[in-house]
Each structure stands twice: as C-alpha cells, then as structure tokens.
XYZ file of C-alpha atoms in Angstrom:
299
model
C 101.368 -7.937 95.162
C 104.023 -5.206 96.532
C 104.303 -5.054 99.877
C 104.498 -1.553 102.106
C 108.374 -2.217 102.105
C 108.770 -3.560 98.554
C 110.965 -1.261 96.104
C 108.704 0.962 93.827
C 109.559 0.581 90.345
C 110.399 4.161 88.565
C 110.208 6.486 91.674
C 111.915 9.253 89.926
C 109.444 9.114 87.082
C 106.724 9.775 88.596
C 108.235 12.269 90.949
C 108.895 14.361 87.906
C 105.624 13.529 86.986
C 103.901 14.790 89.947
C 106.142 17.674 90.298
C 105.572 20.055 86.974
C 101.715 19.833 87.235
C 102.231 22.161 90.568
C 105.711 24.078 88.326
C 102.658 25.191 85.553
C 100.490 26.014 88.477
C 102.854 28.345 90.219
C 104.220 29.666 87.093
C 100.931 30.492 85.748
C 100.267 32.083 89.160
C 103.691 34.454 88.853
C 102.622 35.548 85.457
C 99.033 36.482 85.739
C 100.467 38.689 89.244
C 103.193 40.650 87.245
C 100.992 41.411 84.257
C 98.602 42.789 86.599
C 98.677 46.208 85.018
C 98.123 45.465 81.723
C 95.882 42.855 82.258
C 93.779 45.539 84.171
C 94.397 47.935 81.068
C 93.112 45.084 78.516
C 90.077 43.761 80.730
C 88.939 45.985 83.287
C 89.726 49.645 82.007
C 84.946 49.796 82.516
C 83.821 53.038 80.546
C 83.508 55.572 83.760
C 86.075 53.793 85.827
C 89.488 55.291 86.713
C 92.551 53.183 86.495
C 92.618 52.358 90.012
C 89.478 50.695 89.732
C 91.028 48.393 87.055
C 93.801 47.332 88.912
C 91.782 46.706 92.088
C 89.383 44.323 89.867
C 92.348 42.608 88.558
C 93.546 41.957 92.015
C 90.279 40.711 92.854
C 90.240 38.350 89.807
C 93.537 37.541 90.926
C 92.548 36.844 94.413
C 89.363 34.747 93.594
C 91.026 31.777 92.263
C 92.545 31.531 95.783
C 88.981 30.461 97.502
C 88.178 28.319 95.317
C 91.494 25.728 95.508
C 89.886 24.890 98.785
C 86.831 23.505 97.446
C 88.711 22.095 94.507
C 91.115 19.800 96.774
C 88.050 18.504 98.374
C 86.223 17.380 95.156
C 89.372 16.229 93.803
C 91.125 14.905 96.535
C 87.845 12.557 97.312
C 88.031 11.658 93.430
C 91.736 10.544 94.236
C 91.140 8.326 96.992
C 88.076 6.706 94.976
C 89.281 6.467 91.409
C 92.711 6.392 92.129
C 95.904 9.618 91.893
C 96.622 8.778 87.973
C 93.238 9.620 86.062
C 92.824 12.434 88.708
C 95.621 13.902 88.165
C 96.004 13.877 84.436
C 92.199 15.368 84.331
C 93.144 18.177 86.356
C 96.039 18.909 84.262
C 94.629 18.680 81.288
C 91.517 21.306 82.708
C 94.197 23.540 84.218
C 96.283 23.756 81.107
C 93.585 24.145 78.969
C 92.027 27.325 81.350
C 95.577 28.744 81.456
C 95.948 28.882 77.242
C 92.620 30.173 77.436
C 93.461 33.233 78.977
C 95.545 34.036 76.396
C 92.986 33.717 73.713
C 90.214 35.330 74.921
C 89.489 38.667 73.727
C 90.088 41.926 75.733
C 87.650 45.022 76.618
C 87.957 47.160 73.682
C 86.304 43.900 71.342
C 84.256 42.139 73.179
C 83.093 44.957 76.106
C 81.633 43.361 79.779
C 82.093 39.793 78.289
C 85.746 40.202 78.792
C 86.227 40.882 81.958
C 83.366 37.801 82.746
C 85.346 35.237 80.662
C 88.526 36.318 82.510
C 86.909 35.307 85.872
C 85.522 32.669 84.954
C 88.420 31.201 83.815
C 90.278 32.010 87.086
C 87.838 30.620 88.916
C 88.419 27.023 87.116
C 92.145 27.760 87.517
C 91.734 27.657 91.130
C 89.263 24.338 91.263
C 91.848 22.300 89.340
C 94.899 23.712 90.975
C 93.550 22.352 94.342
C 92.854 19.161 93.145
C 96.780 19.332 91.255
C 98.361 20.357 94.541
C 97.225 17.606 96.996
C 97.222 14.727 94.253
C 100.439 15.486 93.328
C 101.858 15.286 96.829
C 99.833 12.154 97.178
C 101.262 10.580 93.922
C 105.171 11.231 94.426
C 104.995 10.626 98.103
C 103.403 7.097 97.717
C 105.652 6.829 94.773
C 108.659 7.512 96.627
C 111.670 4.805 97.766
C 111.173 3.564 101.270
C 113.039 6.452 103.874
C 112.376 8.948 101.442
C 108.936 10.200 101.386
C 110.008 13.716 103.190
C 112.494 14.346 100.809
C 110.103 13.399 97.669
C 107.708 15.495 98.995
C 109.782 18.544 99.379
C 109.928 18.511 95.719
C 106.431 20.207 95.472
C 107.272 23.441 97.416
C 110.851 23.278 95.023
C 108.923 23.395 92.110
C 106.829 26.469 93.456
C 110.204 28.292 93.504
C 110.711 26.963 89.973
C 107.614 27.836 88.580
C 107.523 31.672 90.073
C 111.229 31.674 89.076
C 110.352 30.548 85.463
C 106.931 33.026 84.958
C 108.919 36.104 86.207
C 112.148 35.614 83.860
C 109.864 35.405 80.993
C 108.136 38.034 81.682
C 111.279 39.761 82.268
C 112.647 38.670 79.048
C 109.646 39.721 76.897
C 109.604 43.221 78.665
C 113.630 43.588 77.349
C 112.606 42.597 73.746
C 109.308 43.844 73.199
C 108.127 47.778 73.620
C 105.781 48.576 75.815
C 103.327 48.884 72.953
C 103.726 45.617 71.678
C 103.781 44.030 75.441
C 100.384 45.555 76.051
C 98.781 44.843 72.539
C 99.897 41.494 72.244
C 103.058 40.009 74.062
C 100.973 39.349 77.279
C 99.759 36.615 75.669
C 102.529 34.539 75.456
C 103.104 33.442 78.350
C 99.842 32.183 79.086
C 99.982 30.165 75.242
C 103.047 28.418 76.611
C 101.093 26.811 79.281
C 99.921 24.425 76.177
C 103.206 22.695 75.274
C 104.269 22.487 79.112
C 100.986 20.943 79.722
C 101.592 18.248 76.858
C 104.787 17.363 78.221
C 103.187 16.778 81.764
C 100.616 14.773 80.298
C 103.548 12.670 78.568
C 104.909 12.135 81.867
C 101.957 11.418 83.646
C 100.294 8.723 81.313
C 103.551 6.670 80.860
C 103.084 6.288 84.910
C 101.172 3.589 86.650
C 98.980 4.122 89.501
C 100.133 4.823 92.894
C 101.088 1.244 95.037
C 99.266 2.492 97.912
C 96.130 3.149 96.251
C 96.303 -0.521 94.784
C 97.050 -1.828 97.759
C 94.297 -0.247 99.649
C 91.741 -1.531 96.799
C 93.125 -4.855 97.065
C 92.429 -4.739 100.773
C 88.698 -3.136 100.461
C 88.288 -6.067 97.972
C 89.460 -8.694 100.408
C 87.290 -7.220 103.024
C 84.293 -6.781 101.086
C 82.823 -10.028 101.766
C 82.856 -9.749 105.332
C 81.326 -6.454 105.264
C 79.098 -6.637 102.493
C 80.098 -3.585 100.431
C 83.083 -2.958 97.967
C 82.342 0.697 98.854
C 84.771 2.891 101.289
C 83.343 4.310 104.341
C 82.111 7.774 104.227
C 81.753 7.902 107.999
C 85.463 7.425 108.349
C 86.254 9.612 105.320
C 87.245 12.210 107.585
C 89.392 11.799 110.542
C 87.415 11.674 114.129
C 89.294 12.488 116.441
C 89.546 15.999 117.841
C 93.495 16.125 117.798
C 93.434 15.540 113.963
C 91.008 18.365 113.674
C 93.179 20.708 115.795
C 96.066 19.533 113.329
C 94.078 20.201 110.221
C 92.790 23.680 111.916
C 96.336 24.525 112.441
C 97.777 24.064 109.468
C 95.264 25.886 107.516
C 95.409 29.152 109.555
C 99.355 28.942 108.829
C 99.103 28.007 105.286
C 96.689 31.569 105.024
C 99.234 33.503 106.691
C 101.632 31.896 104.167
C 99.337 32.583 101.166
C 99.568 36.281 102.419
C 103.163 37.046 102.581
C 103.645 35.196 99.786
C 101.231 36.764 97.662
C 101.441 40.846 99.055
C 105.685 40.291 98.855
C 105.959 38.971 94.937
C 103.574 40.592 93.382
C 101.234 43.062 95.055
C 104.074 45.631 96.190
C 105.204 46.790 93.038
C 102.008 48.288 92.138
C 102.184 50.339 95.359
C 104.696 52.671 93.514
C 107.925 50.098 93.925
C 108.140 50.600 90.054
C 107.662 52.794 87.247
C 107.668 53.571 84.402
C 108.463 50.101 82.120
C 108.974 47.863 84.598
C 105.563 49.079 86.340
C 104.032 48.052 82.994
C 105.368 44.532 83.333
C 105.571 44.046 86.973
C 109.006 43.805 87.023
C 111.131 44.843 90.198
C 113.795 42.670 92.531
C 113.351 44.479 95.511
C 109.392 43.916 95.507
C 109.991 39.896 96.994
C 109.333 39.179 100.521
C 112.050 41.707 102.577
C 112.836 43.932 99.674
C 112.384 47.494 99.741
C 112.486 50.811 98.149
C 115.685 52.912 98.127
C-alpha cells in the first residue's frame, strides 16, 4: 500500500491526462463566443425578430451553460469522491465531447425551424453539467497524482490549459476566417471546429484510460474499509460530506464571489466586446479582433 509520502508512479501521465479534458472545455468555450454572430444568423434569426434579438439569444445560450457547471461539479464531484476520479472523469469527457460534436451536426433555423434553436440549448446546457464535473475532477486527479512538493505547481496546469484552449479555439477560427469566404464560413465552415472536438476527445480518452486511479482515493477506501467494522457501515458519512465549520464556509463563500467576478471579465473582455462595434465587417462575422481581450481597446 503507498504511503502519503511514497513516489507516485507516472505523475506526468496523468497530469496530461487531467489537463486536456479542461484544454477541450475552454477551447470549445472560445469558439462557440467568437462564432457568436453567425451562430445567431444560423439558429436564432426567429421569423419577426431583428438581428439584435438573435445575437442577444445567442448570448443567452452562451451564458446558460455557465449556471449550470455549478450544479454539475456538485453531482460530479460527489460521484468522484464515491466511485473514484478515473470513471468520473472519463464519463464526463466522453458526455462533453460528444455534446460539443453535436453542435456541429445539428441542423440550423432555415431546416429544421424552432427545433433548432431548442437543440442548441439543450446541448449547452449538458456542456455546462459535464464541464463542472471535468473542471474539479481534473484538479482532483493531477493534484493527488502529483510528486510530493509539487501539488501547487501540478495544479497550475489547469488554469495553463485554459490559456491553451482559448488560445487554440481563436487561431482556428482565425485561420478558417483567412481561407474560407464569408459565405462558406456561415454556410458551413462553423462547423468545424466544433467536429474537431471528436478526435481531441479520443485522444483524452486514450490518456485517461491508460491511467490508474488516484492514490488518495485508494487510500481513503482502504481506510473506510479498515474502519468499517468498528463503525458498522462501508458507507462515507454524508453528515461530514460538507465541511462544518463556519470558517470553511466563509472560505468557500469567498472564493465563489471572486471566481464570478472572474467569470465576468473574462467572459465580457474575450468575447462579448467585439460585438459592441470593436469589429466589422469580416472579422465581425467571425469574431475576430486583438484588441477585444481584457484591456484592449478601440483606436
């Protein structure tokens, strides 16, 4: 049995591992934000409704995905600590990979009228269950995966990979936007982006079933097991499921109010400002516009 200080075998494995589930979920995240106006022309151009309309219900589409993570990292994240980070973890990815490929298969406005614009929700409404559950698991699995005196540095690796992943969605979208017209990048190249979520999903899921489960989660099932007899019940404790004391609460109060302020800048500076006439023409079409991250501005 592996001790608390005993070295972890293949720590960089599963950091990698843990790491590109959240990449796909941030780059999936950059992609469906800067193909906000065509996505609104495809989906939510409603017979009456002016273009405005479209792009608000986009944004709100957009936005919705964001309320449900919460609930998501609390189904999953109870999952985790039950069934362990591996199975978890690969579920989730295979759910959020599957709802991101959707997107780009399901038909627009003009062929399949209101049920559209439903399926579209829908869809990023499942995108935000699973990405809470991918988000804390992950953290969970490369931390507890990680080489004694190097847990911080393991777990910095999941805000990297948000970089990465916005980094990635935007340059494709980028790219596409330089070879395709504008016709072509509204009829059909949108989709692209959201098909390669498939074969970056499949090489996650590689990744993460050639890993073993976490050695803190075996060692705290090895210790419920050990413990059972005394108490009776192979079954964790719901009553201590959540902290009790009011100083973690404060903690876990705290950090969510900053993590919403976060959410904000993040989300108003790289993707919403463009569409407040930072761009034109083209690159309005595709979202596409330096100066429209967090400090840019408008000459």
């Amino acid at each position: 049995m592996e001790t608390p200080l005993s070295p972890v075998k293949h720590p960089k494995r599963a950091l990698i591992a843990g790491a590109v589930g959240n990449f796909i979920e941030w780059y999936e995240f950059a992609i469906y934000g800067f193909l906000a106006t065509i996505i609104a022309h495809n989906f939510f151009q409603l017979q009456g409704e002016s273009a405005l309309s479209g792009l608000i219900l986009t944004w709100a589409s957009f936005a919705i995905a964001f309320f449900f993570r919460p609930l998501g990292a609390l189904v999953f994240g109870r999952l985790g600590d039950r069934l362990g980070r591996k199975p978890v973890l690969i579920t989730v990815l295979i759910l959020m990979t599957l709802a991101t490929t959707a997107i780009g298969l399901i038909p627009t406005y003009a062929t399949a009228g209101i049920l559209a614009p439903v399926l579209l929700t829908a869809l990023r409404i499942l995108q935000g269950l699973f990405a809470g559950g991918e988000y804390g698991g992950a953290v969970a699995l490369m931390t507890e995966f990680a080489p004694r005196g190097q847990r911080g540095r393991y777990g910095a690796w999941q805000s990297l990979t948000v970089a990465f992943g916005l980094l990635a969605g935007v340059g494709l979208v980028a790219l596409l936007s330089w070879l395709l017209s504008p016709q072509a990048m509204l009829a059909w190249g949108w989709r692209i982006p959201f098909g390669l979520a498939l074969p970056l999903g499949l090489v996650a899921l590689w990744l993460r079933l050639a890993i073993t489960e976490t050695p803190d989660f075996v060692r705290q099932q090895q210790q419920r097991v050990r413990a059972a007899p005394r108490q009776g019940c192979t079954a964790p404790d719901d009553k201590n499921y959540f902290p009790g004391d009011r100083a973690r609460h404060a903690v876990v109060l705290r950090r969510l109010y900053l993590s919403g302020d976060h959410a904000r800048l993040f989300a108003v500076g790289a993707t919403y400002r463009y569409e407040s006439g930072a761009a034109d023409c083209r690159d309005r079409q595709c979202g596409l516009r330096i100066d429209n991250y967090p400090g840019g501005h408008r000459q």
